[in-house]
C-alpha positions as a Markdown table, in Angstrom:
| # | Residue | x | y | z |
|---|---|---|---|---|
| 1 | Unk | 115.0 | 97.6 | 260.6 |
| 2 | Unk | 113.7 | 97.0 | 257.3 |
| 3 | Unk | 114.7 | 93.9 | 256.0 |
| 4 | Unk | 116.5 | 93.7 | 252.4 |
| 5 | Unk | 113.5 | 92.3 | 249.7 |
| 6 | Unk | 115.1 | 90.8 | 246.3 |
| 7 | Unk | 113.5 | 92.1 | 243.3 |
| 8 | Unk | 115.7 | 90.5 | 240.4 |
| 9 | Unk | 118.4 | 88.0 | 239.6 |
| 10 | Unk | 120.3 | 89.0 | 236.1 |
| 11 | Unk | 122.9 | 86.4 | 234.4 |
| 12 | Unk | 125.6 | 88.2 | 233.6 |
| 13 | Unk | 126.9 | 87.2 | 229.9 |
| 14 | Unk | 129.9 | 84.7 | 229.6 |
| 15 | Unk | 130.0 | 83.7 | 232.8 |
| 16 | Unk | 128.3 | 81.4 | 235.8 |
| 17 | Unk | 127.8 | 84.7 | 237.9 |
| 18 | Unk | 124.9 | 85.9 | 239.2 |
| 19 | Unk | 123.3 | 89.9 | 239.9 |
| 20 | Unk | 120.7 | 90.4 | 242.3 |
| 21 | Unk | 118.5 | 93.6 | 242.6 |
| 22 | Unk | 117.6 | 94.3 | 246.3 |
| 23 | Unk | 115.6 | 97.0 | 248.1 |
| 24 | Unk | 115.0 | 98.2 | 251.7 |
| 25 | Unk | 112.4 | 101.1 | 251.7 |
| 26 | Unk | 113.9 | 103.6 | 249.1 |
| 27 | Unk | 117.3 | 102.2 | 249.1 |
| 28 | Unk | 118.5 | 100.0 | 246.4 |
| 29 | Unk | 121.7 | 97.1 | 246.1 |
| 30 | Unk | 123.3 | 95.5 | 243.2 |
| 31 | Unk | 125.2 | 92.5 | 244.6 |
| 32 | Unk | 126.9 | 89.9 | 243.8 |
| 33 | Unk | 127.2 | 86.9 | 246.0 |
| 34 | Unk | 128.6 | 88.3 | 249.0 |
| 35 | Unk | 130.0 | 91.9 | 247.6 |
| 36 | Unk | 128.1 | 94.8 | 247.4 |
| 37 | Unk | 128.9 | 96.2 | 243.7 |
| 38 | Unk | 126.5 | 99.6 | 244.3 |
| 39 | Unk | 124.3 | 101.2 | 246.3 |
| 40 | Unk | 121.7 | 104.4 | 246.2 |
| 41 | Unk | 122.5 | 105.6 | 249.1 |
| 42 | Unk | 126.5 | 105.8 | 248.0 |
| 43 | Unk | 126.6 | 108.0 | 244.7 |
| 44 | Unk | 129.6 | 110.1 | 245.7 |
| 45 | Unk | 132.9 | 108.7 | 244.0 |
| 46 | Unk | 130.7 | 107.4 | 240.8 |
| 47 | Unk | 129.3 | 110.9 | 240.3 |
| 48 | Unk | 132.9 | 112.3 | 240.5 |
| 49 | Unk | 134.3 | 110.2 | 237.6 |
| 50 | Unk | 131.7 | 112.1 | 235.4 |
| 51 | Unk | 132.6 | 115.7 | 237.2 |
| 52 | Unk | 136.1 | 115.2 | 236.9 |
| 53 | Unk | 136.2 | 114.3 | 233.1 |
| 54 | Unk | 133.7 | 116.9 | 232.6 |
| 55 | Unk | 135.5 | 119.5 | 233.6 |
| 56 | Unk | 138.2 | 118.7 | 231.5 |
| 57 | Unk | 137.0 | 118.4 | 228.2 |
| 58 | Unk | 135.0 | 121.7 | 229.1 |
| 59 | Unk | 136.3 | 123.9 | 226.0 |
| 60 | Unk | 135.2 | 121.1 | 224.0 |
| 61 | Unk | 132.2 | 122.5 | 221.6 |
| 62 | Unk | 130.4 | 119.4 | 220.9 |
| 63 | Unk | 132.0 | 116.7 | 223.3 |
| 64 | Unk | 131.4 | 112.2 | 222.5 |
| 65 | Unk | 131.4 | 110.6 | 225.3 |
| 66 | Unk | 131.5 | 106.7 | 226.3 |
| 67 | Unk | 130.2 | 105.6 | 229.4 |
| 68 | Unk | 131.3 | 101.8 | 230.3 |
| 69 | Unk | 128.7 | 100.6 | 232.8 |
| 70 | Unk | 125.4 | 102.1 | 233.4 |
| 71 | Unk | 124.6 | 101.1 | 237.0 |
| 72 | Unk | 122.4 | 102.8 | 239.0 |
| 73 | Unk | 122.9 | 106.0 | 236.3 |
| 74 | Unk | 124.8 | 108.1 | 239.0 |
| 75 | Unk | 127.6 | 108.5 | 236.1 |
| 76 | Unk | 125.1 | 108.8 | 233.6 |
| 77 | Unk | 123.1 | 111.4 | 234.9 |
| 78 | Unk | 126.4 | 113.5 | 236.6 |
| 79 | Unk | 127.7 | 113.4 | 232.8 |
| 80 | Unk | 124.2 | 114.6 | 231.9 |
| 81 | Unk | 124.9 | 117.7 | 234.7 |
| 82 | Unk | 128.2 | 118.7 | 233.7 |
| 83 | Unk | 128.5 | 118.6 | 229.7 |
| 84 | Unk | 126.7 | 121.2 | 227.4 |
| 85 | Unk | 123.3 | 120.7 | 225.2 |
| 86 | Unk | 125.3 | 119.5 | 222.1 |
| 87 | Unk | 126.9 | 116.7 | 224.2 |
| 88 | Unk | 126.6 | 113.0 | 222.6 |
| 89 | Unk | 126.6 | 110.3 | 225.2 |
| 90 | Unk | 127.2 | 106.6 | 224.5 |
| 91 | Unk | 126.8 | 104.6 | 227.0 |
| 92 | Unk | 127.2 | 100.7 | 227.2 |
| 93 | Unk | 125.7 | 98.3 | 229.5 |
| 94 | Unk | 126.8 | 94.6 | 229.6 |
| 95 | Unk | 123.4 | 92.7 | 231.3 |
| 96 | Unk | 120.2 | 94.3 | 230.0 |
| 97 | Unk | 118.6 | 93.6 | 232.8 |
| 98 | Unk | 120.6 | 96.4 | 234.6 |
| 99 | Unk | 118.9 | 99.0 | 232.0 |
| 100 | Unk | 115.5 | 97.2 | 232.4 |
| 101 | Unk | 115.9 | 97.7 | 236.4 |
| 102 | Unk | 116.9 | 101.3 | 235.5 |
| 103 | Unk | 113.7 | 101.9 | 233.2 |
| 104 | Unk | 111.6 | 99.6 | 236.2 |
| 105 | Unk | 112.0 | 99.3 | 239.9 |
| 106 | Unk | 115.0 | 102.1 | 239.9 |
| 107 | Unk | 112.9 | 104.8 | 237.6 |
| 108 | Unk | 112.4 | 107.6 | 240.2 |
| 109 | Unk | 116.3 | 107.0 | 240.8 |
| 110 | Unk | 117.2 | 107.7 | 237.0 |
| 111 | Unk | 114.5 | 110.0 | 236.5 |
| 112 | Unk | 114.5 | 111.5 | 232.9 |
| 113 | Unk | 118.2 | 110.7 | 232.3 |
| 114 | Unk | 117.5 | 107.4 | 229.6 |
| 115 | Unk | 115.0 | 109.9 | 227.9 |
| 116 | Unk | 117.4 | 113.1 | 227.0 |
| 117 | Unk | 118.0 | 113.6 | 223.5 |
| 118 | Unk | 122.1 | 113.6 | 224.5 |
| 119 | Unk | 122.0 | 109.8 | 225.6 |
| 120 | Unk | 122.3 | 106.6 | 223.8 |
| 121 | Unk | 122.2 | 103.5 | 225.9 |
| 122 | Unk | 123.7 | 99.9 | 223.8 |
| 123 | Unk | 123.3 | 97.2 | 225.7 |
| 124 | Unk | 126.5 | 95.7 | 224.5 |
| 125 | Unk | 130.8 | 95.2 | 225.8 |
| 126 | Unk | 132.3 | 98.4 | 226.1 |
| 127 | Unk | 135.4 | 97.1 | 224.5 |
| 128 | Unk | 133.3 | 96.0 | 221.5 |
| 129 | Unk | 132.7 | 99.9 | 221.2 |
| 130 | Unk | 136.0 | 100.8 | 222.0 |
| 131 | Unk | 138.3 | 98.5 | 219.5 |
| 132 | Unk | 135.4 | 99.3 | 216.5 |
| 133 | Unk | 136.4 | 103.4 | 216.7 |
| 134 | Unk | 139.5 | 105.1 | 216.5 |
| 135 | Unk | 140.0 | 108.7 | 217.8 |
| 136 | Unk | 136.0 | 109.1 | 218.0 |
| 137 | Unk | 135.6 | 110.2 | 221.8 |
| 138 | Unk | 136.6 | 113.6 | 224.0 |
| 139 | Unk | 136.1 | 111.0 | 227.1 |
| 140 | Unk | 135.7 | 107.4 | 228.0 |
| 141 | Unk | 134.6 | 107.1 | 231.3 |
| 142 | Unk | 135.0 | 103.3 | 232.9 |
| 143 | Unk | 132.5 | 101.9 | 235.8 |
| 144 | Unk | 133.1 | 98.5 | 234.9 |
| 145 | Unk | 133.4 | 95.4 | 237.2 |
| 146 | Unk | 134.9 | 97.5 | 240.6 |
| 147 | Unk | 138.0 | 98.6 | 238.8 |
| 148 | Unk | 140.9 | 96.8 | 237.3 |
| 149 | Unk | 141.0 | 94.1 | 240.1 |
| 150 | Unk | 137.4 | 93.0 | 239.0 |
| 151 | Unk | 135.2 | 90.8 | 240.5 |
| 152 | Unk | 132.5 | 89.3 | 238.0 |
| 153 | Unk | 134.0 | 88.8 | 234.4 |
| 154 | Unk | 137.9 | 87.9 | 233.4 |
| 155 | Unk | 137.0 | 89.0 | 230.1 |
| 156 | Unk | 136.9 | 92.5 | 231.8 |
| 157 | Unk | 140.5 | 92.6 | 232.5 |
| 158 | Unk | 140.8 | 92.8 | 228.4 |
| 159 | Unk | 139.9 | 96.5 | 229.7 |
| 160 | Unk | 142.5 | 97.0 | 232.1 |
| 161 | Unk | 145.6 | 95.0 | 230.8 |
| 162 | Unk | 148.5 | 96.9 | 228.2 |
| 163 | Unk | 146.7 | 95.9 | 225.1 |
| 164 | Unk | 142.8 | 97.3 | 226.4 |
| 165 | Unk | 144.2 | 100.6 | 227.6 |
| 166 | Unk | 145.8 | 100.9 | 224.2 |
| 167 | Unk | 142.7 | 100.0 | 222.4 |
| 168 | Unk | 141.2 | 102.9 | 224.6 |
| 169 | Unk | 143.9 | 105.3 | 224.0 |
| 170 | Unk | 143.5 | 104.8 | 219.9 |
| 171 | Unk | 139.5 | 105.4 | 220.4 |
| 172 | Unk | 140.1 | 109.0 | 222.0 |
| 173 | Unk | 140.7 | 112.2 | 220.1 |
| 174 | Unk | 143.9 | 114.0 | 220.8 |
| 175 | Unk | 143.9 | 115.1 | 224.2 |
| 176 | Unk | 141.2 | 113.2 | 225.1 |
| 177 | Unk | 140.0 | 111.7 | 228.8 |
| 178 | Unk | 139.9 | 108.4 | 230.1 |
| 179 | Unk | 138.6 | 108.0 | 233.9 |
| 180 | Unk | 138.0 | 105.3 | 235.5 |
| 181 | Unk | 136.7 | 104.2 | 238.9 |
| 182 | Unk | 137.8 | 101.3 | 241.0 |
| 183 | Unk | 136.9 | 100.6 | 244.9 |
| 184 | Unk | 140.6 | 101.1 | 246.1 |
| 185 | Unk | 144.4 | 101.9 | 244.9 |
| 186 | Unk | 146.3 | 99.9 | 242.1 |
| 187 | Unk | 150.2 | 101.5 | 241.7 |
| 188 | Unk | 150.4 | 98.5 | 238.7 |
| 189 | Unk | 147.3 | 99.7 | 237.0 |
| 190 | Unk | 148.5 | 103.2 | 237.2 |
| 191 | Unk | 152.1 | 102.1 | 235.9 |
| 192 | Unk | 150.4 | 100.5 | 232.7 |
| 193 | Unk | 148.4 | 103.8 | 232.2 |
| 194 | Unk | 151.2 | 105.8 | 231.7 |
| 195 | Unk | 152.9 | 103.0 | 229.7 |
| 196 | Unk | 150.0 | 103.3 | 227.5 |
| 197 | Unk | 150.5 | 106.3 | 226.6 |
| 198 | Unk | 148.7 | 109.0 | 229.1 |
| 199 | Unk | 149.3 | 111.2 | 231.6 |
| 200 | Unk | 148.3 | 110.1 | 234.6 |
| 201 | Unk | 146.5 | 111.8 | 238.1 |
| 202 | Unk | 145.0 | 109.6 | 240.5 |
| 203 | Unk | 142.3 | 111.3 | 243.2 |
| 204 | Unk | 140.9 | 109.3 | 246.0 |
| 205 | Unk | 137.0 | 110.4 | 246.5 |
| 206 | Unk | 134.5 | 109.6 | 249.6 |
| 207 | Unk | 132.1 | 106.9 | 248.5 |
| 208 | Unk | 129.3 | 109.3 | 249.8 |
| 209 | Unk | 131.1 | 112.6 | 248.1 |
| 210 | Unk | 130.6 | 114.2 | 251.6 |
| 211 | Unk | 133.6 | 113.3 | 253.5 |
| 212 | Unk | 132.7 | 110.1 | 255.3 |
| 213 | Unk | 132.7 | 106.8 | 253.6 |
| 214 | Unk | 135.4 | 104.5 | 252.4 |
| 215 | Unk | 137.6 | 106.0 | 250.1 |
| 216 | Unk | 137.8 | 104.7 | 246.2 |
| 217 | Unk | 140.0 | 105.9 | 243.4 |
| 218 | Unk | 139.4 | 107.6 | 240.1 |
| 219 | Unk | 142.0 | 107.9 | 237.6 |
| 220 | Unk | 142.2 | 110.7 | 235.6 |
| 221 | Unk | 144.6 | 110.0 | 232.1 |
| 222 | Unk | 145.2 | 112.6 | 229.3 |
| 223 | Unk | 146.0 | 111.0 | 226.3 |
| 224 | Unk | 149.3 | 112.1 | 225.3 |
């Protein structure tokens, strides 16, 4: 067995925590202390949140779209896949030393994805986007901190809480997407997303996307 090598530690802003970048041959890991936050090898359910709001903004002519939380670009580059050439993609990373890794030691991962014309990459809070624009994007698709019970910032739960998915719900156009990812089921989350003001589906998808894995859950809510 190859043993796990760590490449890179990354502060992550207002807070004591702690990332660290680890490979083991080709794979890669984003941990922090003892919880696995991503892996290469595990791409399924992350790649979905881009499919499924893709396909439904797909009458849109000239679609905006946020991305919160870059990652290891499986969202990013899914997005990328599944929207048309006139496409503008916004997407916001937190620690820029996740978007150095992506640009470093994780470049054959992301391939050209950073590069293409339809991507913008601020290396900034998502919410800082999101409460600065009001009915601005077709889709705002959330990767941030393993879902609304997060792990590494409390600040994140200004996200997740009444007042954040408001804030979000003011930032899309009429009809517009949110999805977001978390690592299992929430029935309160899903209760404040419809008090917020959207329509609300929930789909449980394979961490692999090929039917073995654990099983995390993307939200799917129409602004209404």
């Amino acid at each position: 067995m190859i043993p796990w090598e760590k490449l890179d530690t990354a502060r992550i802003p207002g807070t004591g925590s702690e990332l660290r970048l680890m490979r083991r041959g080709t794979e890669f890991s984003i941990k922090l202390g003892s919880n696995e936050l991503m892996n290469s090898r595990l791409s399924g359910s992350e790649a979905a949140l881009a499919t499924l709001a893709a396909k439904k903004i797909e009458n849109v002519a000239k679609p905006h779209v946020l991305i919160g939380g870059l990652g290891m670009g499986f969202t990013l580059r899914a997005a990328l896949a599944g929207l048309g050439s006139e496409a503008q993609i916004v997407v916001a990373e937190l620690v820029p030393a996740v978007v150095s890794w992506a640009r470093g030691p994780m470049a054959e991962i992301f391939g050209d994805s950073l590069d293409d014309s339809r991507v913008s990459i601020r290396e900034t809070d998502v919410t800082d986007i999101i409460r600065s624009h009001r009915s601005k994007f077709d889709a705002i698709l959330l990767d941030v901190d393993n879902g609304p019970e997060g792990l590494t910032r409390e600040a994140n739960d200004a996200l997740y809480n009444t007042a954040g998915l408001r804030a979000t719900h003011a930032a899309l156009r009429p009809g517009g997407i949110l999805a977001i990812w978390s690592s299992g089921p929430n029935p309160a989350f899903a209760k404040r997303l419809r008090g917020a003001g959207f329509e609300v589906n929930e789909v449980n998808i394979r961490a692999t996307g090929k039917g073995r894995g654990v099983r995390h859950v993307i939200w799917i809510a129409v602004k209404s």
